[in-house]
Short mmCIF file of C-alpha atoms in Angstrom, two decimals:
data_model
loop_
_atom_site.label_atom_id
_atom_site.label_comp_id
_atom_site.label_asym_id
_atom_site.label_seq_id
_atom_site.Cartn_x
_atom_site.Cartn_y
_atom_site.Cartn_z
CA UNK U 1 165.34 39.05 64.39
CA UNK U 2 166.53 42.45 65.87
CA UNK U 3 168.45 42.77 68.62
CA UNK U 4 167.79 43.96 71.92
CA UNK U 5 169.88 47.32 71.39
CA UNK U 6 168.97 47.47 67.62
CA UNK U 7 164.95 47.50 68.90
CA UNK U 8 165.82 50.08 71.31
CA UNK U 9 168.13 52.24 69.05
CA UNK U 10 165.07 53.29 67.25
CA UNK U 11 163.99 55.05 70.51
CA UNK U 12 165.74 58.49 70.14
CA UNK U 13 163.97 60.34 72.80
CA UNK U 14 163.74 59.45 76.11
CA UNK U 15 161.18 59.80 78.81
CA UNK U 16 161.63 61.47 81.87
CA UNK U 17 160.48 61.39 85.23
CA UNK U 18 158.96 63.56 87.91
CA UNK U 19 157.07 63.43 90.96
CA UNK U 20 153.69 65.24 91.91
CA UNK U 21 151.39 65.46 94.38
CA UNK U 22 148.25 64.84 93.06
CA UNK U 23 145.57 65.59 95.64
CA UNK U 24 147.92 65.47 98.35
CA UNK U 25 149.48 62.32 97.49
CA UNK U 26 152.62 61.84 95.91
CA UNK U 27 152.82 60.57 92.55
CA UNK U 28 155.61 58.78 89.58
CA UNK U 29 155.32 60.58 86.52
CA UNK U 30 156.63 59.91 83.40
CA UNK U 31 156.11 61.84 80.22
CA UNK U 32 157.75 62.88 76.88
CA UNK U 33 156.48 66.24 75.42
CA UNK U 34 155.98 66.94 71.79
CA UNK U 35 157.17 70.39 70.43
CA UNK U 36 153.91 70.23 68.55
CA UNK U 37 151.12 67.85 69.48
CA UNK U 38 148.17 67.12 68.32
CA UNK U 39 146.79 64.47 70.51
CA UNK U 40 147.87 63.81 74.02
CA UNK U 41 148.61 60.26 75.10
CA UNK U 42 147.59 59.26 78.72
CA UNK U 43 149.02 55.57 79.65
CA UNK U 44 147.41 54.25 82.83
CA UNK U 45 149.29 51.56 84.09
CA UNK U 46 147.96 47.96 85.38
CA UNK U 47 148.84 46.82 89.02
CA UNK U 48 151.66 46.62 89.82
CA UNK U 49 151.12 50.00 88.59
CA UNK U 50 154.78 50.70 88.58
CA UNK U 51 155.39 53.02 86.02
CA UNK U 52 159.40 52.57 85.21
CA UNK U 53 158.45 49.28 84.21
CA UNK U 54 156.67 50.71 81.06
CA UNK U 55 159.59 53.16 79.77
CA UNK U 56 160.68 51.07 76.69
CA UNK U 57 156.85 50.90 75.62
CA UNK U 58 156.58 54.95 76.22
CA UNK U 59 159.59 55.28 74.60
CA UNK U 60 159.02 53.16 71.46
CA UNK U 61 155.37 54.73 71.28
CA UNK U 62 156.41 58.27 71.20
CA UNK U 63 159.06 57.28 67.76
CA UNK U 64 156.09 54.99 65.89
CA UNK U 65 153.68 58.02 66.47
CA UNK U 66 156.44 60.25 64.82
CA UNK U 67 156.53 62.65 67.56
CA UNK U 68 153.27 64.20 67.06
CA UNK U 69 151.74 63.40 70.54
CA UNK U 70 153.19 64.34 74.11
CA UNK U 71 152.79 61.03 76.54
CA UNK U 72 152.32 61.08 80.01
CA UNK U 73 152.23 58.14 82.01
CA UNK U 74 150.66 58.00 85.70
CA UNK U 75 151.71 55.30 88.42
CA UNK U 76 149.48 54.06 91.15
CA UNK U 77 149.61 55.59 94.57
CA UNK U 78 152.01 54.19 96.89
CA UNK U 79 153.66 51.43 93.94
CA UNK U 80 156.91 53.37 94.31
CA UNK U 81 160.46 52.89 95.34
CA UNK U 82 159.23 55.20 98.41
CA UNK U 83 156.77 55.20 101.19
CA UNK U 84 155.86 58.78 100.26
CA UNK U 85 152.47 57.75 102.12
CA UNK U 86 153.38 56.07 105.37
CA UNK U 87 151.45 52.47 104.71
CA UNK U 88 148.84 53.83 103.67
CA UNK U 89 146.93 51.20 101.76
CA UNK U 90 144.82 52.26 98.47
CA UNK U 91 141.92 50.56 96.81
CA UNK U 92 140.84 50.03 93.45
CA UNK U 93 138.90 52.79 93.39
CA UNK U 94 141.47 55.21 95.62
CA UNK U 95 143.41 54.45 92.24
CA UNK U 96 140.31 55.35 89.47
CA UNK U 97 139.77 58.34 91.31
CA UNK U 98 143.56 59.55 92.03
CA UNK U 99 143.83 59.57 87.52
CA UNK U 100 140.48 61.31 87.32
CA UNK U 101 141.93 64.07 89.88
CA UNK U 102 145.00 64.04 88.38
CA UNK U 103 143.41 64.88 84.90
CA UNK U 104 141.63 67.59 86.77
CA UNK U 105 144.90 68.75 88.59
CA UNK U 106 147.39 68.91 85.30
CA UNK U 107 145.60 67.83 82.57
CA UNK U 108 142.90 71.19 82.18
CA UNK U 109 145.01 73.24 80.17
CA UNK U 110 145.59 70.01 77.40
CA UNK U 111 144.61 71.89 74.21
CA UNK U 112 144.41 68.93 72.43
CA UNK U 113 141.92 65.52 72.14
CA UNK U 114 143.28 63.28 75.15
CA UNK U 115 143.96 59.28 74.05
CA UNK U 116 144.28 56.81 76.87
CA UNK U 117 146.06 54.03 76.46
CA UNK U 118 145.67 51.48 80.11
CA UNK U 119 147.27 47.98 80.12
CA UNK U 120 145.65 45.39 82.48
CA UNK U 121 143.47 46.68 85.00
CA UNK U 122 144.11 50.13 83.84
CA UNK U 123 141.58 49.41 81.20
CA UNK U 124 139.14 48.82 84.07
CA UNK U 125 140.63 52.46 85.22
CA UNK U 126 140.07 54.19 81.50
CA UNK U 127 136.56 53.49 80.94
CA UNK U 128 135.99 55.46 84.23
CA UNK U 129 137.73 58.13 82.75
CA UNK U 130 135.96 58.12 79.69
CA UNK U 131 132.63 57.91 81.31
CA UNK U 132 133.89 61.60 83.59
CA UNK U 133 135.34 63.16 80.29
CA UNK U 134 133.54 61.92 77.29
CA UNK U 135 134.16 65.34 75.50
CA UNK U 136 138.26 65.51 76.42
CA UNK U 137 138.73 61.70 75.21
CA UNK U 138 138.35 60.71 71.91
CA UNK U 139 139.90 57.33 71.89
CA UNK U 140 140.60 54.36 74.44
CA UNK U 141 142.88 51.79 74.23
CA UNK U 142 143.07 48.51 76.27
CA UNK U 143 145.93 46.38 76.66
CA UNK U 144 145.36 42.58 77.43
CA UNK U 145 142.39 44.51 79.46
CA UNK U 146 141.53 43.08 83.02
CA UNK U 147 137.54 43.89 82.68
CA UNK U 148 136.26 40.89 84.72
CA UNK U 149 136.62 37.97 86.78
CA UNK U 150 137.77 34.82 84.84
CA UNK U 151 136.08 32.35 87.12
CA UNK U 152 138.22 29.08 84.76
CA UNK U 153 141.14 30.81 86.01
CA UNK U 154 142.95 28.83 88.98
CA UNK U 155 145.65 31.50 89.03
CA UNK U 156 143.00 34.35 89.55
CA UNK U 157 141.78 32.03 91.98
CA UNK U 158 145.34 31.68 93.76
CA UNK U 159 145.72 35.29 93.94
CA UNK U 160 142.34 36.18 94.87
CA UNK U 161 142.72 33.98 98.10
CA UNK U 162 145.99 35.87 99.37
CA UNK U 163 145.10 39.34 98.45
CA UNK U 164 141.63 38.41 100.24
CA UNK U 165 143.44 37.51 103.63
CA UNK U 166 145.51 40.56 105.52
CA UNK U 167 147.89 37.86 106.90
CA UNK U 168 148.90 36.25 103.87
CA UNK U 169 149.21 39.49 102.23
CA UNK U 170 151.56 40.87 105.02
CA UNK U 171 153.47 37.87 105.18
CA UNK U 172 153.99 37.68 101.29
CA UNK U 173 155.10 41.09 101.55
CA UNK U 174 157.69 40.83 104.57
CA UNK U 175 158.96 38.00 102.51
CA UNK U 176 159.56 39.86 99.04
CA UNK U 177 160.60 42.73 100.87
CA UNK U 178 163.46 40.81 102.86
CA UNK U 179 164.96 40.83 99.28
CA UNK U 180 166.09 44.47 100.14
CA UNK U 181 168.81 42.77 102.58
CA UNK U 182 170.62 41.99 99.02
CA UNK U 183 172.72 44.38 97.46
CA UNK U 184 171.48 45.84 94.32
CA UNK U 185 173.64 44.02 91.74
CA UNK U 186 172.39 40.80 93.55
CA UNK U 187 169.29 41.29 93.61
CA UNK U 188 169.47 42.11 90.14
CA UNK U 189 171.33 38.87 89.01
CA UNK U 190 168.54 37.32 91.23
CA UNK U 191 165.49 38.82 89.01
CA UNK U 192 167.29 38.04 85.98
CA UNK U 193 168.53 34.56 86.46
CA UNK U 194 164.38 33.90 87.75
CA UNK U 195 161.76 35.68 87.25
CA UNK U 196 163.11 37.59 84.16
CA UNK U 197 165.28 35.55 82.63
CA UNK U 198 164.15 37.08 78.80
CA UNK U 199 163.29 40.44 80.95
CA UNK U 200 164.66 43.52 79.66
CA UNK U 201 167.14 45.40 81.89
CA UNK U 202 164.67 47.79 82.16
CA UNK U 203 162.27 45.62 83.75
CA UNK U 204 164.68 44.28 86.22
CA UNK U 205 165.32 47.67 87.79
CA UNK U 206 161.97 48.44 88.14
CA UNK U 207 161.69 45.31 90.01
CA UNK U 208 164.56 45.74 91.95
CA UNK U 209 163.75 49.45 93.01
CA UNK U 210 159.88 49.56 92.97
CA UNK U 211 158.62 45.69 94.22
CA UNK U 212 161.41 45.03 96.92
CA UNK U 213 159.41 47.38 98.51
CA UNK U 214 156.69 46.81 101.71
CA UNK U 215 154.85 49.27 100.82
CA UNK U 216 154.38 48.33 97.26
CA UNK U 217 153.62 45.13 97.62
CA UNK U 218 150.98 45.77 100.47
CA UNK U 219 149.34 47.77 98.03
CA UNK U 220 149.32 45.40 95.27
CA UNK U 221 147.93 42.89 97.09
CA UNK U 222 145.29 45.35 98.48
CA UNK U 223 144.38 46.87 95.10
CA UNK U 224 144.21 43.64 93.92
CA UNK U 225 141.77 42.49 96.36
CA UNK U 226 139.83 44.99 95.98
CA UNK U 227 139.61 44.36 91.94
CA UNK U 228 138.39 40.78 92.55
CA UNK U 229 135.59 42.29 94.96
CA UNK U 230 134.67 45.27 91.50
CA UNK U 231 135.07 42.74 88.87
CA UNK U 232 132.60 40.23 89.74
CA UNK U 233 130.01 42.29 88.65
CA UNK U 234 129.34 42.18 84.78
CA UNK U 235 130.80 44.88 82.25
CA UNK U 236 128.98 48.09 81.73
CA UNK U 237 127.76 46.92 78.64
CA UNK U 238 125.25 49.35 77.78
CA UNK U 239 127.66 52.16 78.40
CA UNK U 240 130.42 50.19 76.60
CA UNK U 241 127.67 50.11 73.35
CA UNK U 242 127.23 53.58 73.73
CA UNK U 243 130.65 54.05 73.46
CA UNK U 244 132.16 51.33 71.19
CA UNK U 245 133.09 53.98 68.36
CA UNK U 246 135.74 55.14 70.82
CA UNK U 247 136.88 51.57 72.17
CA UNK U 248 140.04 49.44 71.17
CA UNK U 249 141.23 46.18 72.91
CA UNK U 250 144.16 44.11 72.13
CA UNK U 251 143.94 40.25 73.54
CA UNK U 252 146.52 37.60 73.88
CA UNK U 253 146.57 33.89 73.29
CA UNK U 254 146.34 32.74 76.87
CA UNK U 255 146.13 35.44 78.72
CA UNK U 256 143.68 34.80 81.57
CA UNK U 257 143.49 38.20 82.91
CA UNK U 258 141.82 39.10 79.42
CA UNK U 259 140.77 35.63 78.00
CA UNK U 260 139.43 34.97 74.50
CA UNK U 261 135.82 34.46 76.32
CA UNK U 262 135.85 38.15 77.06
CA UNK U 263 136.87 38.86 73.34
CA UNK U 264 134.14 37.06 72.22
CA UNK U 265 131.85 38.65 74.88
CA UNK U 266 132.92 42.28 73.51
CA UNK U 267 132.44 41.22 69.81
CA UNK U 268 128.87 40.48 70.41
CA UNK U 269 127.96 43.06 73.10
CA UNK U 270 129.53 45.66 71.67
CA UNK U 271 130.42 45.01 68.08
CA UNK U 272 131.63 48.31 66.76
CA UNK U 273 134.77 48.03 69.24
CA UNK U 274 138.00 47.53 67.83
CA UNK U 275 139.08 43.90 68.22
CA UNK U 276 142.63 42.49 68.05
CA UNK U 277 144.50 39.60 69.21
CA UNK U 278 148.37 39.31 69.61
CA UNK U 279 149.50 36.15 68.00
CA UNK U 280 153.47 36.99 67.99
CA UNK U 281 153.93 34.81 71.46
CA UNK U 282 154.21 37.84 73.81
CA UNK U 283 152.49 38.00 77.25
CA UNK U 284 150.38 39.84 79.71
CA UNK U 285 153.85 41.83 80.83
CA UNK U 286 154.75 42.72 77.68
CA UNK U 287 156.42 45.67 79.14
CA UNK U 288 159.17 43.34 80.64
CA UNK U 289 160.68 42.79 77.47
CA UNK U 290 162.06 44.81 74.55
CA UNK U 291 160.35 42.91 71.82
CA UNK U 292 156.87 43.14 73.56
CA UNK U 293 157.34 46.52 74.53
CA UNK U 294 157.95 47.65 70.30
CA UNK U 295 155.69 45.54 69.10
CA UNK U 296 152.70 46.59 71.26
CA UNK U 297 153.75 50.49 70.63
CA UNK U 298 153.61 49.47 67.24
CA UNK U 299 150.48 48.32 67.71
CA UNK U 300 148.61 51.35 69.32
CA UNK U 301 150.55 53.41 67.39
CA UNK U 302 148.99 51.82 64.23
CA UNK U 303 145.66 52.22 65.48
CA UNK U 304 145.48 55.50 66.33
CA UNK U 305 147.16 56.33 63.40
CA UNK U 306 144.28 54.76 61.37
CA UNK U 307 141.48 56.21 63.15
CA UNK U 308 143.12 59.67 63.44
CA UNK U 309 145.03 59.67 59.53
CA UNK U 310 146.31 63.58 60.31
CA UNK U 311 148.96 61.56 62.40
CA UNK U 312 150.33 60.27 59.12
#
């Protein structure tokens, strides 16, 4: 088994961030730019949408593709270490439509095919995006994809109940965001001692600079909310058929954002999609740890390279 450093050591070149303002709202950024590319990958994030969480993955993807795409990774509005947009709270669809504008915005002068590449919800996010630019994308990827409601699901059903009411959500909020009061190398040693004890350092800062936040977490809650409210509605399966050429998924064991149901549902609904399931005991956050984070980039990094063999 490798270790943390000797996983990470094979990421040479690093990402780095910006901020834009896409359609008047301010926006995380993340990218790493081929000197040559001939795909472009476009990595929506799930929600928390925090971007910095996902830089190992971004990292270890650019390497495994060999350096022959540029990535560029887009955060959801108002999930950032900022209140750029003064409590402003954003929906599910506030999000779809900030990536479609932001494709618009920075994206028009791409010269090559565009790959997206979503984790979570984000997958939800990406078929939009295929649907508005069927000729730009030529491949979609979804990561442990959030599609639909998992009704089994008592944790869905936990956190459908507090992002549904406004007090809850507020208070859960105040609460995390008290956490601020700590200093940063407490907090820290907090995260890592609790909620990410096998969490990469990488994932603890993120939490520490990004979800401490009021702002963040009020946004979370009300994207979230507004997810469970979009996702009780079946897939678009017929466009999903149309489409299943272009379609990958990658499932987990117990996962119930993406359960093996909705695997099984895909297979049979739209059975020309690209169907895997992670069996190497990694979870829904795979971005939290180094291991997950390579071996996923692995992953999509094998697939495109299979569909798309001039990436060889």
């Amino acid at each position: 088994m490798e270790t943390e450093n000797e996983l990470m050591n094979k990421a040479k070149t690093h990402v780095t961030s910006r901020l834009s303002r896409v359609s008047g709202l301010m926006t995380e950024i993340m990218e790493i730019k081929a000197d040559d590319p001939k795909f472009h990958v476009l990595f929506i994030p799930g929600n928390p949408g925090v971007i910095p969480f996902y830089k190992d993955f971004l990292e270890s993807l650019y390497e495994f593709l060999d350096g022959n795409a540029s990535i560029t990774a887009v955060g959801q509005i108002s999930q950032t270490s900022k209140d750029w947009e003064s409590g402003r709270l954003f929906s599910l669809q506030d999000q779809i439509d900030h990536k479609v504008d932001y494709i618009r915005q920075e994206m028009e002068g791409v010269n090559v095919p565009i790959i997206l590449v979503a984790h979570s919800i984000g997958s939800y996010i990406s078929l939009d995006i295929l649907r508005k630019f069927s000729e730009k994308v030529v491949y979609c990827i979804g990561l442990y994809p959030f599609l639909s409601l998992n009704k089994q699901s008592t944790k869905q059903s936990l956190i459908g109940k507090l992002a549904a009411s406004s007090v809850l959500s507020a208070t859960a909020s105040f609460l995390i965001a008290s956490l601020r009061l700590l200093p940063m190398w407490a907090a820290r040693r907090l995260v890592s001692n609790s909620l990410g004890a096998s969490w990469s350092d990488t994932a603890v800062q993120a939490t520490c600079t990004h979800l401490r936040q009021y702002h963040t977490m009020r946004n979370v809650l009300n994207m979230a909310m507004t997810e469970f409210r979009e996702l009780a509605a079946e897939p678009d399966w017929e466009f999903m058929r149309e489409n299943q050429s272009k379609l990958a998924f990658l499932f987990g064991i117990d996962d119930h954002w993406g359960p093996l149901q909705l695997f099984e549902e895909i297979s049979k609904k739209a059975p020309g999609t690209s169907l895997s399931i992670e069996r190497e005991g990694h979870t829904h956050a795979f971005c939290c740890t180094v291991a997950g984070s390579v071996w996923v980039a692995q992953h999509v990094a094998t697939l495109i390279k299979n569909r798309f063999t001039r990436l060889q």
